[in-house]
mmCIF file of C-alpha atoms and ligand atoms in Angstrom:
data_model
loop_
_atom_site.group_PDB
_atom_site.id
_atom_site.type_symbol
_atom_site.label_atom_id
_atom_site.label_comp_id
_atom_site.label_asym_id
_atom_site.label_seq_id
_atom_site.Cartn_x
_atom_site.Cartn_y
_atom_site.Cartn_z
ATOM 1 C CA MET A 1 17.360 9.085 -24.876
ATOM 2 C CA LYS A 2 18.415 5.457 -24.742
ATOM 3 C CA ILE A 3 18.516 3.261 -21.665
ATOM 4 C CA VAL A 4 22.127 2.080 -21.368
ATOM 5 C CA ASP A 5 22.140 0.361 -17.995
ATOM 6 C CA ALA A 6 19.770 -1.108 -15.424
ATOM 7 C CA LYS A 7 20.340 -3.060 -12.243
ATOM 8 C CA VAL A 8 18.526 -4.445 -9.219
ATOM 9 C CA ILE A 9 19.648 -3.531 -5.710
ATOM 10 C CA VAL A 10 18.410 -5.679 -2.807
ATOM 11 C CA CYS A 11 19.045 -4.404 0.707
ATOM 12 C CA CYS A 12 17.760 -4.919 4.254
ATOM 13 C CA PRO A 13 18.042 -1.776 6.389
ATOM 14 C CA GLY A 14 15.745 -3.254 9.076
ATOM 15 C CA ARG A 15 13.584 -4.949 6.428
ATOM 16 C CA ASN A 16 14.043 -6.069 2.824
ATOM 17 C CA PHE A 17 13.675 -3.703 -0.122
ATOM 18 C CA VAL A 18 14.182 -4.360 -3.835
ATOM 19 C CA THR A 19 15.037 -1.371 -6.038
ATOM 20 C CA LEU A 20 15.381 -1.059 -9.807
ATOM 21 C CA LYS A 21 17.778 1.587 -11.092
ATOM 22 C CA ILE A 22 17.655 2.573 -14.771
ATOM 23 C CA VAL A 23 20.357 4.774 -16.369
ATOM 24 C CA THR A 24 20.129 6.627 -19.696
ATOM 25 C CA GLU A 25 22.854 7.548 -22.187
ATOM 26 C CA ASP A 26 22.751 11.146 -20.843
ATOM 27 C CA GLY A 27 23.690 9.844 -17.408
ATOM 28 C CA VAL A 28 20.236 10.442 -15.883
ATOM 29 C CA SER A 29 19.103 7.688 -13.532
ATOM 30 C CA GLY A 30 15.659 6.763 -12.229
ATOM 31 C CA LEU A 31 14.508 4.532 -9.356
ATOM 32 C CA GLY A 32 11.555 2.161 -9.031
ATOM 33 C CA ASP A 33 10.438 0.185 -5.967
ATOM 34 C CA ALA A 34 10.137 -3.558 -6.689
ATOM 35 C CA THR A 35 9.520 -4.868 -3.158
ATOM 36 C CA LEU A 36 7.072 -7.756 -2.783
ATOM 37 C CA ASN A 37 7.038 -8.599 0.916
ATOM 38 C CA GLY A 38 8.150 -12.191 1.603
ATOM 39 C CA ARG A 39 8.731 -12.931 -2.112
ATOM 40 C CA GLU A 40 11.403 -10.286 -2.809
ATOM 41 C CA LEU A 41 13.905 -12.379 -4.747
ATOM 42 C CA ALA A 42 11.295 -13.596 -7.240
ATOM 43 C CA VAL A 43 10.833 -10.015 -8.469
ATOM 44 C CA ALA A 44 14.592 -9.367 -8.394
ATOM 45 C CA SER A 45 15.099 -12.372 -10.676
ATOM 46 C CA TYR A 46 12.163 -11.466 -12.938
ATOM 47 C CA LEU A 47 13.745 -8.059 -13.461
ATOM 48 C CA SER A 48 17.397 -9.136 -13.836
ATOM 49 C CA ASP A 49 16.835 -12.297 -15.830
ATOM 50 C CA HIS A 50 13.890 -11.297 -18.008
ATOM 51 C CA VAL A 51 13.131 -7.559 -18.060
ATOM 52 C CA ILE A 52 16.475 -5.732 -18.003
ATOM 53 C CA PRO A 53 17.712 -7.364 -21.244
ATOM 54 C CA LEU A 54 14.566 -5.965 -22.933
ATOM 55 C CA LEU A 55 15.116 -2.444 -21.570
ATOM 56 C CA LEU A 56 18.634 -1.846 -22.853
ATOM 57 C CA GLY A 57 18.572 0.356 -25.949
ATOM 58 C CA ARG A 58 14.919 1.442 -25.506
ATOM 59 C CA ASP A 59 13.899 5.109 -25.472
ATOM 60 C CA ALA A 60 13.376 6.070 -21.790
ATOM 61 C CA ARG A 61 10.766 8.677 -22.825
ATOM 62 C CA ARG A 62 8.356 6.029 -24.128
ATOM 63 C CA ILE A 63 6.776 5.251 -20.756
ATOM 64 C CA GLU A 64 3.374 4.036 -21.977
ATOM 65 C CA ASP A 65 4.854 2.037 -24.842
ATOM 66 C CA THR A 66 7.297 0.308 -22.473
ATOM 67 C CA TRP A 67 4.450 -0.545 -20.091
ATOM 68 C CA GLN A 68 2.374 -2.095 -22.877
ATOM 69 C CA TYR A 69 5.424 -3.915 -24.257
ATOM 70 C CA LEU A 70 6.244 -5.527 -20.910
ATOM 71 C CA TYR A 71 2.585 -6.332 -20.127
ATOM 72 C CA LYS A 72 1.453 -7.688 -23.507
ATOM 73 C CA GLY A 73 4.887 -8.904 -24.551
ATOM 74 C CA ALA A 74 5.190 -11.370 -21.664
ATOM 75 C CA TYR A 75 2.113 -13.293 -22.905
ATOM 76 C CA TRP A 76 1.692 -14.428 -19.239
ATOM 77 C CA ARG A 77 -0.217 -11.428 -18.021
ATOM 78 C CA ARG A 78 -0.783 -10.072 -14.520
ATOM 79 C CA GLY A 79 0.211 -11.647 -11.202
ATOM 80 C CA PRO A 80 2.019 -9.887 -8.352
ATOM 81 C CA VAL A 81 5.573 -10.719 -9.477
ATOM 82 C CA THR A 82 5.084 -9.534 -13.067
ATOM 83 C CA MET A 83 3.118 -6.435 -12.101
ATOM 84 C CA THR A 84 5.595 -5.420 -9.380
ATOM 85 C CA ALA A 85 8.412 -5.672 -11.935
ATOM 86 C CA ILE A 86 6.442 -3.606 -14.487
ATOM 87 C CA GLY A 87 5.571 -1.130 -11.727
ATOM 88 C CA ALA A 88 9.278 -0.679 -10.917
ATOM 89 C CA VAL A 89 10.169 0.034 -14.556
ATOM 90 C CA ASP A 90 7.269 2.471 -14.939
ATOM 91 C CA THR A 91 8.142 4.348 -11.729
ATOM 92 C CA ALA A 92 11.816 4.619 -12.687
ATOM 93 C CA LEU A 93 10.893 5.992 -16.139
ATOM 94 C CA TRP A 94 8.620 8.681 -14.613
ATOM 95 C CA ASP A 95 11.511 9.580 -12.276
ATOM 96 C CA ILE A 96 13.870 9.915 -15.257
ATOM 97 C CA ARG A 97 11.337 12.006 -17.197
ATOM 98 C CA GLY A 98 10.927 14.414 -14.285
ATOM 99 C CA LYS A 99 14.670 14.759 -13.804
ATOM 100 C CA THR A 100 15.213 15.328 -17.538
ATOM 101 C CA LEU A 101 12.533 18.025 -17.678
ATOM 102 C CA ASN A 102 13.678 19.419 -14.321
ATOM 103 C CA THR A 103 10.224 19.132 -12.753
ATOM 104 C CA PRO A 104 8.598 17.094 -9.963
ATOM 105 C CA VAL A 105 6.593 14.133 -11.286
ATOM 106 C CA TYR A 106 3.233 15.501 -10.070
ATOM 107 C CA GLN A 107 3.602 18.362 -12.564
ATOM 108 C CA LEU A 108 3.802 15.792 -15.373
ATOM 109 C CA LEU A 109 0.602 14.139 -14.101
ATOM 110 C CA GLY A 110 -1.525 17.250 -14.538
ATOM 111 C CA GLY A 111 -0.284 19.314 -11.607
ATOM 112 C CA ARG A 112 -1.762 19.704 -8.136
ATOM 113 C CA SER A 113 -5.447 18.915 -7.572
ATOM 114 C CA ARG A 114 -5.039 19.905 -3.901
ATOM 115 C CA GLU A 115 -2.574 21.609 -1.603
ATOM 116 C CA SER A 116 -1.498 18.567 0.416
ATOM 117 C CA VAL A 117 -2.060 14.836 0.895
ATOM 118 C CA LEU A 118 -4.107 13.663 3.915
ATOM 119 C CA VAL A 119 -2.456 10.626 5.542
ATOM 120 C CA TYR A 120 -3.379 8.129 8.245
ATOM 121 C CA GLY A 121 -1.055 6.532 10.774
ATOM 122 C CA HIS A 122 -1.200 3.179 12.596
ATOM 123 C CA ALA A 123 -2.133 3.034 16.287
ATOM 124 C CA ASN A 124 -2.257 -0.302 18.047
ATOM 125 C CA GLY A 125 -2.157 -1.844 21.494
ATOM 126 C CA THR A 126 -2.517 -5.209 23.152
ATOM 127 C CA ASP A 127 -5.886 -4.098 24.586
ATOM 128 C CA ILE A 128 -8.409 -1.277 24.133
ATOM 129 C CA GLU A 129 -6.806 1.085 26.652
ATOM 130 C CA GLU A 130 -3.347 0.679 25.131
ATOM 131 C CA THR A 131 -4.835 1.455 21.717
ATOM 132 C CA VAL A 132 -6.540 4.575 23.091
ATOM 133 C CA ALA A 133 -3.131 5.743 24.376
ATOM 134 C CA ALA A 134 -1.533 4.986 20.998
ATOM 135 C CA VAL A 135 -4.210 7.001 19.145
ATOM 136 C CA ALA A 136 -3.572 9.888 21.562
ATOM 137 C CA ARG A 137 0.121 9.817 20.602
ATOM 138 C CA TYR A 138 -0.807 10.135 16.908
ATOM 139 C CA VAL A 139 -3.182 13.001 17.636
ATOM 140 C CA LYS A 140 -0.344 14.735 19.475
ATOM 141 C CA LEU A 141 1.865 14.293 16.397
ATOM 142 C CA GLY A 142 -0.777 16.176 14.403
ATOM 143 C CA TYR A 143 -2.506 13.287 12.623
ATOM 144 C CA GLN A 144 -6.089 13.932 11.499
ATOM 145 C CA ALA A 145 -6.689 10.280 10.623
ATOM 146 C CA VAL A 146 -5.649 7.160 12.538
ATOM 147 C CA ARG A 147 -6.079 3.438 11.908
ATOM 148 C CA ALA A 148 -6.780 1.596 15.163
ATOM 149 C CA GLN A 149 -6.151 -2.121 15.849
ATOM 150 C CA CYS A 150 -6.086 -3.932 19.185
ATOM 151 C CA GLY A 151 -5.334 -7.317 20.698
ATOM 152 C CA ILE A 152 -8.116 -9.881 21.212
ATOM 153 C CA PRO A 153 -8.474 -11.561 24.635
ATOM 154 C CA GLY A 154 -7.575 -15.236 24.396
ATOM 155 C CA LEU A 155 -5.517 -14.829 21.206
ATOM 156 C CA PRO A 156 -1.729 -14.550 21.667
ATOM 157 C CA SER A 157 -1.344 -12.267 18.615
ATOM 158 C CA ALA A 158 -3.607 -10.045 16.521
ATOM 159 C CA TYR A 159 -3.153 -8.493 13.086
ATOM 160 C CA GLY A 160 -1.568 -5.035 13.269
ATOM 161 C CA VAL A 161 -0.468 -5.257 16.889
ATOM 162 C CA GLY A 162 3.298 -4.898 17.372
ATOM 163 C CA ARG A 163 5.528 -6.538 19.925
ATOM 164 C CA GLY A 164 6.336 -4.363 22.935
ATOM 165 C CA GLN A 165 6.810 -0.683 22.192
ATOM 166 C CA LEU A 166 8.034 -1.348 18.652
ATOM 167 C CA SER A 167 5.819 -0.052 15.898
ATOM 168 C CA TYR A 168 4.119 -2.784 13.919
ATOM 169 C CA GLU A 169 6.242 -4.408 11.194
ATOM 170 C CA PRO A 170 4.572 -6.899 8.845
ATOM 171 C CA ALA A 171 7.465 -9.337 8.296
ATOM 172 C CA GLU A 172 9.356 -11.769 10.476
ATOM 173 C CA LYS A 173 12.998 -12.783 10.005
ATOM 174 C CA GLY A 174 13.513 -16.488 9.370
ATOM 175 C CA LEU A 175 10.583 -18.762 8.568
ATOM 176 C CA ALA A 176 6.889 -17.789 8.679
ATOM 177 C CA PRO A 177 5.397 -17.767 12.197
ATOM 178 C CA GLU A 178 1.875 -19.098 12.791
ATOM 179 C CA ASN A 179 -0.773 -16.917 14.413
ATOM 180 C CA VAL A 180 -4.077 -18.077 15.924
ATOM 181 C CA TRP A 181 -7.428 -16.596 14.934
ATOM 182 C CA SER A 182 -11.060 -16.469 16.019
ATOM 183 C CA SER A 183 -13.524 -14.334 14.044
ATOM 184 C CA GLU A 184 -16.089 -14.624 16.861
ATOM 185 C CA ARG A 185 -13.744 -13.196 19.512
ATOM 186 C CA TYR A 186 -12.598 -10.481 17.122
ATOM 187 C CA LEU A 187 -16.171 -9.438 16.248
ATOM 188 C CA HIS A 188 -16.940 -9.186 19.932
ATOM 189 C CA VAL A 189 -14.085 -6.736 20.658
ATOM 190 C CA VAL A 190 -13.892 -4.306 17.720
ATOM 191 C CA PRO A 191 -17.178 -2.368 18.171
ATOM 192 C CA GLY A 192 -16.200 -1.689 21.821
ATOM 193 C CA LEU A 193 -12.827 -0.329 20.693
ATOM 194 C CA PHE A 194 -14.456 2.238 18.399
ATOM 195 C CA ALA A 195 -17.140 3.192 20.920
ATOM 196 C CA ARG A 196 -14.327 3.927 23.373
ATOM 197 C CA LEU A 197 -12.298 5.874 20.769
ATOM 198 C CA ARG A 198 -15.274 8.051 19.764
ATOM 199 C CA GLY A 199 -15.986 8.723 23.442
ATOM 200 C CA GLU A 200 -12.384 9.791 24.007
ATOM 201 C CA PHE A 201 -11.607 11.738 20.818
ATOM 202 C CA GLY A 202 -14.997 13.054 19.693
ATOM 203 C CA ASP A 203 -16.435 13.117 16.177
ATOM 204 C CA ASP A 204 -13.805 14.957 14.137
ATOM 205 C CA LEU A 205 -10.878 12.542 14.154
ATOM 206 C CA HIS A 206 -10.982 10.181 11.153
ATOM 207 C CA LEU A 207 -10.863 6.589 12.413
ATOM 208 C CA LEU A 208 -10.020 3.618 10.192
ATOM 209 C CA HIS A 209 -9.829 -0.132 10.755
ATOM 210 C CA ASP A 210 -8.310 -3.059 8.832
ATOM 211 C CA ALA A 211 -10.012 -6.485 9.074
ATOM 212 C CA HIS A 212 -7.190 -7.911 6.922
ATOM 213 C CA HIS A 213 -9.250 -10.258 4.734
ATOM 214 C CA ARG A 214 -10.400 -12.445 7.621
ATOM 215 C CA LEU A 215 -14.208 -12.361 7.644
ATOM 216 C CA THR A 216 -16.966 -13.912 5.582
ATOM 217 C CA PRO A 217 -19.289 -11.463 3.796
ATOM 218 C CA ILE A 218 -22.054 -11.864 6.374
ATOM 219 C CA GLU A 219 -19.610 -11.442 9.285
ATOM 220 C CA ALA A 220 -18.256 -8.326 7.612
ATOM 221 C CA ALA A 221 -21.803 -7.034 7.178
ATOM 222 C CA ARG A 222 -22.405 -7.556 10.903
ATOM 223 C CA LEU A 223 -19.204 -5.678 11.775
ATOM 224 C CA GLY A 224 -20.002 -2.837 9.364
ATOM 225 C CA LYS A 225 -23.445 -2.444 10.936
ATOM 226 C CA ALA A 226 -22.066 -2.494 14.471
ATOM 227 C CA LEU A 227 -19.552 0.213 13.536
ATOM 228 C CA GLU A 228 -22.080 2.561 11.879
ATOM 229 C CA PRO A 229 -22.664 4.701 15.017
ATOM 230 C CA HIS A 230 -18.907 5.355 15.192
ATOM 231 C CA HIS A 231 -18.775 6.542 11.523
ATOM 232 C CA LEU A 232 -15.463 5.096 10.405
ATOM 233 C CA PHE A 233 -13.569 6.703 7.520
ATOM 234 C CA TRP A 234 -13.347 3.127 6.219
ATOM 235 C CA LEU A 235 -13.417 -0.551 7.045
ATOM 236 C CA GLU A 236 -10.545 -2.114 5.103
ATOM 237 C CA ASP A 237 -10.275 -5.569 3.531
ATOM 238 C CA PRO A 238 -13.354 -7.010 5.250
ATOM 239 C CA VAL A 239 -13.170 -10.271 3.237
ATOM 240 C CA PRO A 240 -10.623 -12.034 1.019
ATOM 241 C CA ALA A 241 -10.873 -9.869 -2.075
ATOM 242 C CA GLU A 242 -10.445 -12.274 -4.979
ATOM 243 C CA TRP A 243 -14.219 -12.736 -5.283
ATOM 244 C CA GLN A 244 -15.299 -9.229 -6.258
ATOM 245 C CA GLU A 245 -18.989 -10.129 -6.348
ATOM 246 C CA GLY A 246 -18.793 -11.147 -2.666
ATOM 247 C CA PHE A 247 -18.921 -7.472 -1.735
ATOM 248 C CA ARG A 248 -22.571 -7.280 -2.871
ATOM 249 C CA VAL A 249 -23.620 -9.076 0.333
ATOM 250 C CA ILE A 250 -21.740 -6.639 2.583
ATOM 251 C CA ARG A 251 -23.011 -3.636 0.661
ATOM 252 C CA GLN A 252 -26.664 -4.686 1.064
ATOM 253 C CA HIS A 253 -26.349 -4.519 4.832
ATOM 254 C CA THR A 254 -24.166 -1.608 5.858
ATOM 255 C CA THR A 255 -23.333 2.026 5.137
ATOM 256 C CA THR A 256 -19.858 1.780 6.703
ATOM 257 C CA PRO A 257 -17.487 2.855 3.887
ATOM 258 C CA LEU A 258 -15.427 -0.017 2.459
ATOM 259 C CA ALA A 259 -11.826 -0.001 1.230
ATOM 260 C CA VAL A 260 -9.920 -2.743 -0.563
ATOM 261 C CA GLY A 261 -7.078 -3.246 -3.016
ATOM 262 C CA GLU A 262 -3.623 -3.647 -1.454
ATOM 263 C CA VAL A 263 -3.267 -7.160 -2.897
ATOM 264 C CA PHE A 264 -4.650 -6.259 -6.340
ATOM 265 C CA ASP A 265 -2.272 -5.962 -9.248
ATOM 266 C CA THR A 266 -4.369 -4.663 -12.141
ATOM 267 C CA ILE A 267 -7.638 -2.922 -12.962
ATOM 268 C CA TYR A 268 -9.062 -6.376 -13.756
ATOM 269 C CA ASP A 269 -9.033 -7.175 -10.027
ATOM 270 C CA CYS A 270 -11.302 -4.262 -9.178
ATOM 271 C CA HIS A 271 -13.436 -3.194 -12.131
ATOM 272 C CA THR A 272 -16.579 -4.932 -10.821
ATOM 273 C CA LEU A 273 -16.049 -3.455 -7.358
ATOM 274 C CA ILE A 274 -15.713 0.005 -8.899
ATOM 275 C CA GLN A 275 -18.385 -0.154 -11.594
ATOM 276 C CA GLU A 276 -21.028 -1.520 -9.211
ATOM 277 C CA GLN A 277 -19.966 0.938 -6.493
ATOM 278 C CA LEU A 278 -19.420 -1.938 -4.080
ATOM 279 C CA ILE A 279 -16.528 -0.076 -2.448
ATOM 280 C CA ASP A 280 -15.755 3.527 -1.521
ATOM 281 C CA TYR A 281 -11.950 3.491 -1.663
ATOM 282 C CA ILE A 282 -9.582 1.637 -3.989
ATOM 283 C CA ARG A 283 -6.251 0.961 -2.262
ATOM 284 C CA THR A 284 -4.070 -0.276 -5.139
ATOM 285 C CA THR A 285 -0.396 0.700 -4.864
ATOM 286 C CA VAL A 286 2.155 2.104 -7.284
ATOM 287 C CA VAL A 287 4.564 -0.753 -6.555
ATOM 288 C CA HIS A 288 2.152 -3.694 -6.867
ATOM 289 C CA ALA A 289 -0.347 -2.480 -9.451
ATOM 290 C CA GLY A 290 1.882 -1.711 -12.406
ATOM 291 C CA GLY A 291 3.270 1.694 -11.483
ATOM 292 C CA ILE A 292 2.039 5.252 -11.801
ATOM 293 C CA SER A 293 0.726 4.715 -15.353
ATOM 294 C CA HIS A 294 -1.609 1.867 -14.437
ATOM 295 C CA LEU A 295 -2.686 3.389 -11.130
ATOM 296 C CA ARG A 296 -3.861 6.476 -13.014
ATOM 297 C CA LYS A 297 -6.104 4.292 -15.185
ATOM 298 C CA ILE A 298 -7.630 2.656 -12.108
ATOM 299 C CA ALA A 299 -8.177 6.112 -10.582
ATOM 300 C CA SER A 300 -9.867 7.354 -13.771
ATOM 301 C CA LEU A 301 -12.332 4.455 -13.777
ATOM 302 C CA ALA A 302 -12.928 4.986 -10.064
ATOM 303 C CA GLU A 303 -13.567 8.702 -10.553
ATOM 304 C CA LEU A 304 -16.525 7.944 -12.832
ATOM 305 C CA HIS A 305 -18.100 5.778 -10.137
ATOM 306 C CA HIS A 306 -17.610 7.982 -7.062
ATOM 307 C CA VAL A 307 -14.832 5.768 -5.719
ATOM 308 C CA ARG A 308 -11.808 7.525 -4.241
ATOM 309 C CA THR A 309 -8.194 6.385 -3.904
ATOM 310 C CA GLY A 310 -6.490 5.357 -0.661
ATOM 311 C CA SER A 311 -3.140 3.843 -1.570
ATOM 312 C CA HIS A 312 -1.512 1.231 0.608
ATOM 313 C CA GLY A 313 1.599 2.691 2.284
ATOM 314 C CA ALA A 314 2.921 0.110 4.736
ATOM 315 C CA THR A 315 6.623 -0.036 5.673
ATOM 316 C CA ASP A 316 7.107 -2.956 3.293
ATOM 317 C CA LEU A 317 6.820 -0.491 0.403
ATOM 318 C CA SER A 318 10.056 1.472 0.073
ATOM 319 C CA PRO A 319 10.383 5.267 0.315
ATOM 320 C CA ILE A 320 10.516 5.268 -3.516
ATOM 321 C CA CYS A 321 6.960 3.896 -3.614
ATOM 322 C CA MET A 322 5.918 6.377 -0.908
ATOM 323 C CA ALA A 323 7.242 9.287 -2.972
ATOM 324 C CA ALA A 324 5.573 8.005 -6.158
ATOM 325 C CA ALA A 325 2.285 7.605 -4.267
ATOM 326 C CA LEU A 326 2.466 11.195 -3.010
ATOM 327 C CA HIS A 327 2.965 12.588 -6.552
ATOM 328 C CA PHE A 328 0.001 10.483 -7.690
ATOM 329 C CA ASP A 329 -2.143 11.499 -4.676
ATOM 330 C CA LEU A 330 -1.504 15.194 -5.179
ATOM 331 C CA SER A 331 -2.488 15.038 -8.842
ATOM 332 C CA VAL A 332 -5.543 12.755 -9.151
ATOM 333 C CA HIS A 333 -8.904 14.427 -8.675
ATOM 334 C CA ASN A 334 -10.540 11.578 -6.715
ATOM 335 C CA PHE A 335 -7.868 11.144 -4.066
ATOM 336 C CA GLY A 336 -9.217 10.036 -0.674
ATOM 337 C CA ILE A 337 -6.381 9.350 1.788
ATOM 338 C CA GLN A 338 -2.857 7.909 1.849
ATOM 339 C CA GLU A 339 -1.571 5.347 4.354
ATOM 340 C CA TYR A 340 1.678 6.475 5.985
ATOM 341 C CA MET A 341 3.482 4.014 8.214
ATOM 342 C CA ARG A 342 6.752 5.714 9.048
ATOM 343 C CA HIS A 343 9.953 3.977 7.949
ATOM 344 C CA THR A 344 12.767 3.540 10.466
ATOM 345 C CA ASP A 345 15.658 6.034 10.543
ATOM 346 C CA GLU A 346 17.856 3.251 9.183
ATOM 347 C CA THR A 347 15.625 2.927 6.095
ATOM 348 C CA ASP A 348 15.377 6.690 5.638
ATOM 349 C CA ARG A 349 19.175 6.991 5.676
ATOM 350 C CA VAL A 350 19.477 4.451 2.850
ATOM 351 C CA PHE A 351 16.712 6.215 0.874
ATOM 352 C CA PRO A 352 17.148 9.986 1.462
ATOM 353 C CA HIS A 353 13.990 11.759 0.257
ATOM 354 C CA HIS A 354 12.317 15.132 -0.173
ATOM 355 C CA TYR A 355 8.789 14.255 0.966
ATOM 356 C CA THR A 356 7.682 15.745 4.274
ATOM 357 C CA PHE A 357 4.969 15.342 6.928
ATOM 358 C CA GLU A 358 3.341 18.227 8.752
ATOM 359 C CA ALA A 359 0.108 18.469 10.746
ATOM 360 C CA GLY A 360 -1.406 15.248 9.413
ATOM 361 C CA VAL A 361 -0.659 15.873 5.747
ATOM 362 C CA MET A 362 2.259 15.185 3.409
ATOM 363 C CA TYR A 363 3.965 16.897 0.493
ATOM 364 C CA PRO A 364 6.025 15.161 -2.212
ATOM 365 C CA GLY A 365 8.475 18.077 -2.407
ATOM 366 C CA GLU A 366 9.692 20.076 -5.382
ATOM 367 C CA ALA A 367 12.817 18.115 -6.354
ATOM 368 C CA PRO A 368 12.900 17.025 -10.021
ATOM 369 C CA GLY A 369 11.553 13.509 -10.596
ATOM 370 C CA LEU A 370 10.301 11.599 -7.542
ATOM 371 C CA GLY A 371 12.708 13.256 -5.109
ATOM 372 C CA VAL A 372 14.197 10.045 -3.636
ATOM 373 C CA GLU A 373 17.735 8.723 -3.864
ATOM 374 C CA LEU A 374 19.333 5.403 -2.940
ATOM 375 C CA ASP A 375 22.651 5.484 -1.089
ATOM 376 C CA GLU A 376 24.165 2.393 -2.716
ATOM 377 C CA THR A 377 27.256 2.318 -0.508
ATOM 378 C CA LEU A 378 25.142 2.316 2.624
ATOM 379 C CA ALA A 379 22.655 -0.169 1.107
ATOM 380 C CA ALA A 380 25.538 -2.609 0.518
ATOM 381 C CA GLN A 381 26.064 -2.754 4.291
ATOM 382 C CA TYR A 382 22.584 -4.287 4.725
ATOM 383 C CA PRO A 383 22.449 -7.592 2.793
ATOM 384 C CA TYR A 384 19.164 -9.429 2.153
ATOM 385 C CA GLU A 385 17.772 -11.471 5.053
ATOM 386 C CA ARG A 386 15.030 -14.017 4.457
ATOM 387 C CA ALA A 387 11.759 -12.917 6.061
ATOM 388 C CA TYR A 388 8.123 -13.967 5.782
ATOM 389 C CA LEU A 389 4.707 -12.610 6.619
ATOM 390 C CA PRO A 390 2.965 -14.648 9.339
ATOM 391 C CA THR A 391 0.442 -17.363 8.501
ATOM 392 C CA ASN A 392 -2.819 -17.957 10.373
ATOM 393 C CA ARG A 393 -4.832 -20.868 11.801
ATOM 394 C CA ARG A 394 -8.225 -20.911 13.486
ATOM 395 C CA LEU A 395 -8.485 -22.190 17.056
ATOM 396 C CA ASP A 396 -9.149 -25.738 15.762
ATOM 397 C CA GLY A 397 -6.028 -25.669 13.547
ATOM 398 C CA THR A 398 -7.677 -24.896 10.196
ATOM 399 C CA VAL A 399 -5.617 -22.610 7.933
ATOM 400 C CA HIS A 400 -7.172 -19.147 7.714
ATOM 401 C CA SER A 401 -6.351 -15.993 5.725
ATOM 402 C CA TRP A 402 -3.657 -13.906 7.383
HETATM 403 C C1 LIG B 1 -1.823 -2.316 5.551
HETATM 404 C C2 LIG B 1 -1.498 -3.720 5.237
HETATM 405 C C3 LIG B 1 -0.162 -4.206 5.688
HETATM 406 C C4 LIG B 1 0.069 -5.588 5.068
HETATM 407 C C5 LIG B 1 1.446 -5.709 4.578
HETATM 408 C C6 LIG B 1 1.704 -7.018 3.883
HETATM 409 O O1 LIG B 1 -2.997 -1.998 5.507
HETATM 410 O O2 LIG B 1 -0.907 -1.558 5.794
HETATM 411 O O3 LIG B 1 -2.569 -4.576 5.516
HETATM 412 O O4 LIG B 1 -0.050 -4.175 7.060
HETATM 413 O O5 LIG B 1 -0.209 -6.596 5.973
HETATM 414 O O6 LIG B 1 1.710 -4.638 3.726
HETATM 415 O O7 LIG B 1 2.968 -7.037 3.307
HETATM 416 MG MG1 LIG B 2 -4.328 -3.475 4.963
#
């Protein structure tokens, strides 16, 4: 079953998405998400200029061999651009395999380990009371788990807080805007937010929070301790995650569960965190961590060490990634939770899909393969628009992690 064609489709139905489409000699096609927020065209070029010529003529059934060939064959291993491109190829090949065998991908991954996939949504507001109202809206929609973020007095913008009534979207058209940050002000507000949320919603609702890589280990330890009475499902990305050993400090001080991994691209970014049990949830994504094949290896290592999965699922990952994540989530034994930031109707029309949401959980659907299509005619009506993630400076002007 030879690969006879492959192409990259870049479109912007509200935000940019990069998609790889692979076609076999039998006319079966598969899709892979290749979106790297703010650096989209680098992956598009990596695929078109360097990877596609290597795919033509290869056997589409050799998923593992193709992964190893692209990873080891590049010599220059790892990095977000390379691993996103490999992830797109891997995802598209699993899609093709499912369609060829007329079965949903999760059946190829060992079948269901559970009946459904628990997801969390994003609630945010400019202050605590607005966030309480936003969480209430999610509860009304049936969510059992909600991530809560709120504005910080004295700071014009805060991570995760949208403009007006629009849901939060992590990209800005044009050039990168600059936000202002103060860890002290932030640390002062967050415990009060969760005290208020527990008071309002009781003990059963799962509450999550994302610190978005902004604290030092000792600040994160202080926040984790302050949040212990409110028993969060997790505290996400407490510190910049490159320095895996840095988590030892946080871990010594707090029992608040820790989650990290959305910026990781291979198992080598998280093996210390997993093997030393410095985290509770690994949040690597299908699209950025080398596809379904590599994510399964990370999950297997994590399973040995009591670490569960919690894949990133922001709107800057396309519905193809969302579908792939749901097949993965349903099948791995040590699944924890899946992030689910709803795409806009515009995006959903370009990527019609079979996955569904009901009462706080999701299902990948029973369509063969991943169960997502790309309407290429419609996609062509939404050309690429340059967009960046914001950058961040402290109150005195020093550059800080965004
Ligand atoms: C999350 C993430 C996103 C990222 C975004 C970057 O937990 O959903 O932190 O909001 O900021 O995916 O492209
Ligand atoms: Mg995050």
